[in-house]
Coordinates of C-alpha atoms in Angstrom, one line a residue:
M1 CA 118.0 66.0 123.1
R2 CA 115.4 63.9 121.4
V3 CA 111.6 64.5 121.4
V4 CA 109.5 61.4 121.5
F5 CA 105.8 61.3 120.8
P6 CA 104.5 58.0 122.2
L7 CA 101.3 58.0 120.2
L8 CA 103.1 58.4 116.9
N9 CA 105.6 55.6 117.4
R10 CA 103.1 52.9 118.3
R11 CA 102.5 50.1 115.8
R12 CA 98.9 49.8 114.7
H13 CA 96.9 46.9 113.4
P14 CA 96.5 47.0 109.6
L15 CA 92.7 46.9 110.0
A16 CA 92.8 50.0 112.3
Q17 CA 95.0 51.8 109.8
A18 CA 92.6 51.0 107.0
L19 CA 89.6 52.1 109.0
S20 CA 91.3 55.4 110.0
V21 CA 92.1 56.1 106.3
V22 CA 88.4 55.4 105.3
L23 CA 87.1 57.5 108.2
G24 CA 89.5 60.4 107.2
L25 CA 88.3 60.2 103.6
I26 CA 84.6 60.2 104.7
V27 CA 85.3 63.3 106.8
V28 CA 87.0 65.1 103.9
G29 CA 84.2 64.1 101.6
V30 CA 81.5 65.5 104.0
L31 CA 83.4 68.7 104.3
M32 CA 83.7 69.1 100.5
V33 CA 80.0 68.4 100.0
F34 CA 79.2 71.0 102.7
G35 CA 81.5 73.5 101.0
L36 CA 79.9 72.9 97.7
V37 CA 76.4 73.3 99.1
V38 CA 77.4 76.6 100.7
A39 CA 79.0 77.8 97.5
G40 CA 75.8 76.8 95.5
V41 CA 73.6 78.7 98.0
L42 CA 75.7 81.8 97.7
T43 CA 75.8 81.6 93.9
V44 CA 72.0 81.1 93.6
G45 CA 71.3 83.8 96.2
G46 CA 73.7 86.3 94.5
A47 CA 72.1 85.6 91.1
L48 CA 68.6 86.1 92.5
W49 CA 69.7 89.3 94.2
L50 CA 71.2 90.6 90.9
V51 CA 68.1 89.7 88.9
W52 CA 65.9 91.4 91.6
R53 CA 68.1 94.6 91.5
Q54 CA 68.0 94.7 87.7
W55 CA 64.2 94.2 87.7
K56 CA 63.8 97.0 90.3
R57 CA 66.0 99.4 88.2
S58 CA 64.1 98.6 85.0
R59 CA 60.8 99.3 86.8
A60 CA 62.1 102.7 88.0
A61 CA 63.3 103.7 84.5
M62 CA 60.1 102.8 82.7
P63 CA 58.2 105.8 81.4
G64 CA 54.7 106.2 82.8
A65 CA 55.4 104.1 85.8
G66 CA 53.6 106.6 88.0
R67 CA 56.3 109.2 88.2
K68 CA 56.3 112.6 86.5
A69 CA 59.4 113.3 84.5
R70 CA 61.5 115.9 86.3
Q71 CA 63.5 118.6 84.8
P72 CA 67.2 118.2 85.2
E73 CA 68.5 120.2 88.1
V74 CA 70.9 123.1 87.3
L75 CA 74.0 123.5 89.4
E76 CA 74.8 127.2 89.7
G77 CA 78.0 128.8 90.8
E78 CA 80.9 131.0 89.9
Y79 CA 84.0 129.9 88.1
V80 CA 87.4 131.5 87.2
V81 CA 89.4 130.7 84.1
I82 CA 93.0 129.9 85.1
H83 CA 95.6 130.5 82.5
S84 CA 98.7 128.4 82.8
S85 CA 101.1 131.4 82.1
R86 CA 100.0 133.4 85.2
P87 CA 100.2 132.3 88.8
V88 CA 96.9 131.6 90.6
T89 CA 95.7 134.1 93.1
H90 CA 93.2 132.8 95.6
H91 CA 90.4 135.1 96.8

């Protein structure tokens, strides 16, 4: 059984072929330019976001920025020393 696509077997005029190639190249070019613009916007936006985040962190870490220095918090709890020679008993 043979599959025939009537649109693919038709002979075209050489000028129509050239115009379709040029139109295809234009479409590919527009898509590439659009992709580069999107990539540039994402790159610039990401860089600005990183700069803003770094600036915000440096402002928070500056001494005398309106915050009183806090004492480090102590974590209290119980611990048990486990020796490797004895089996562990759970309480």
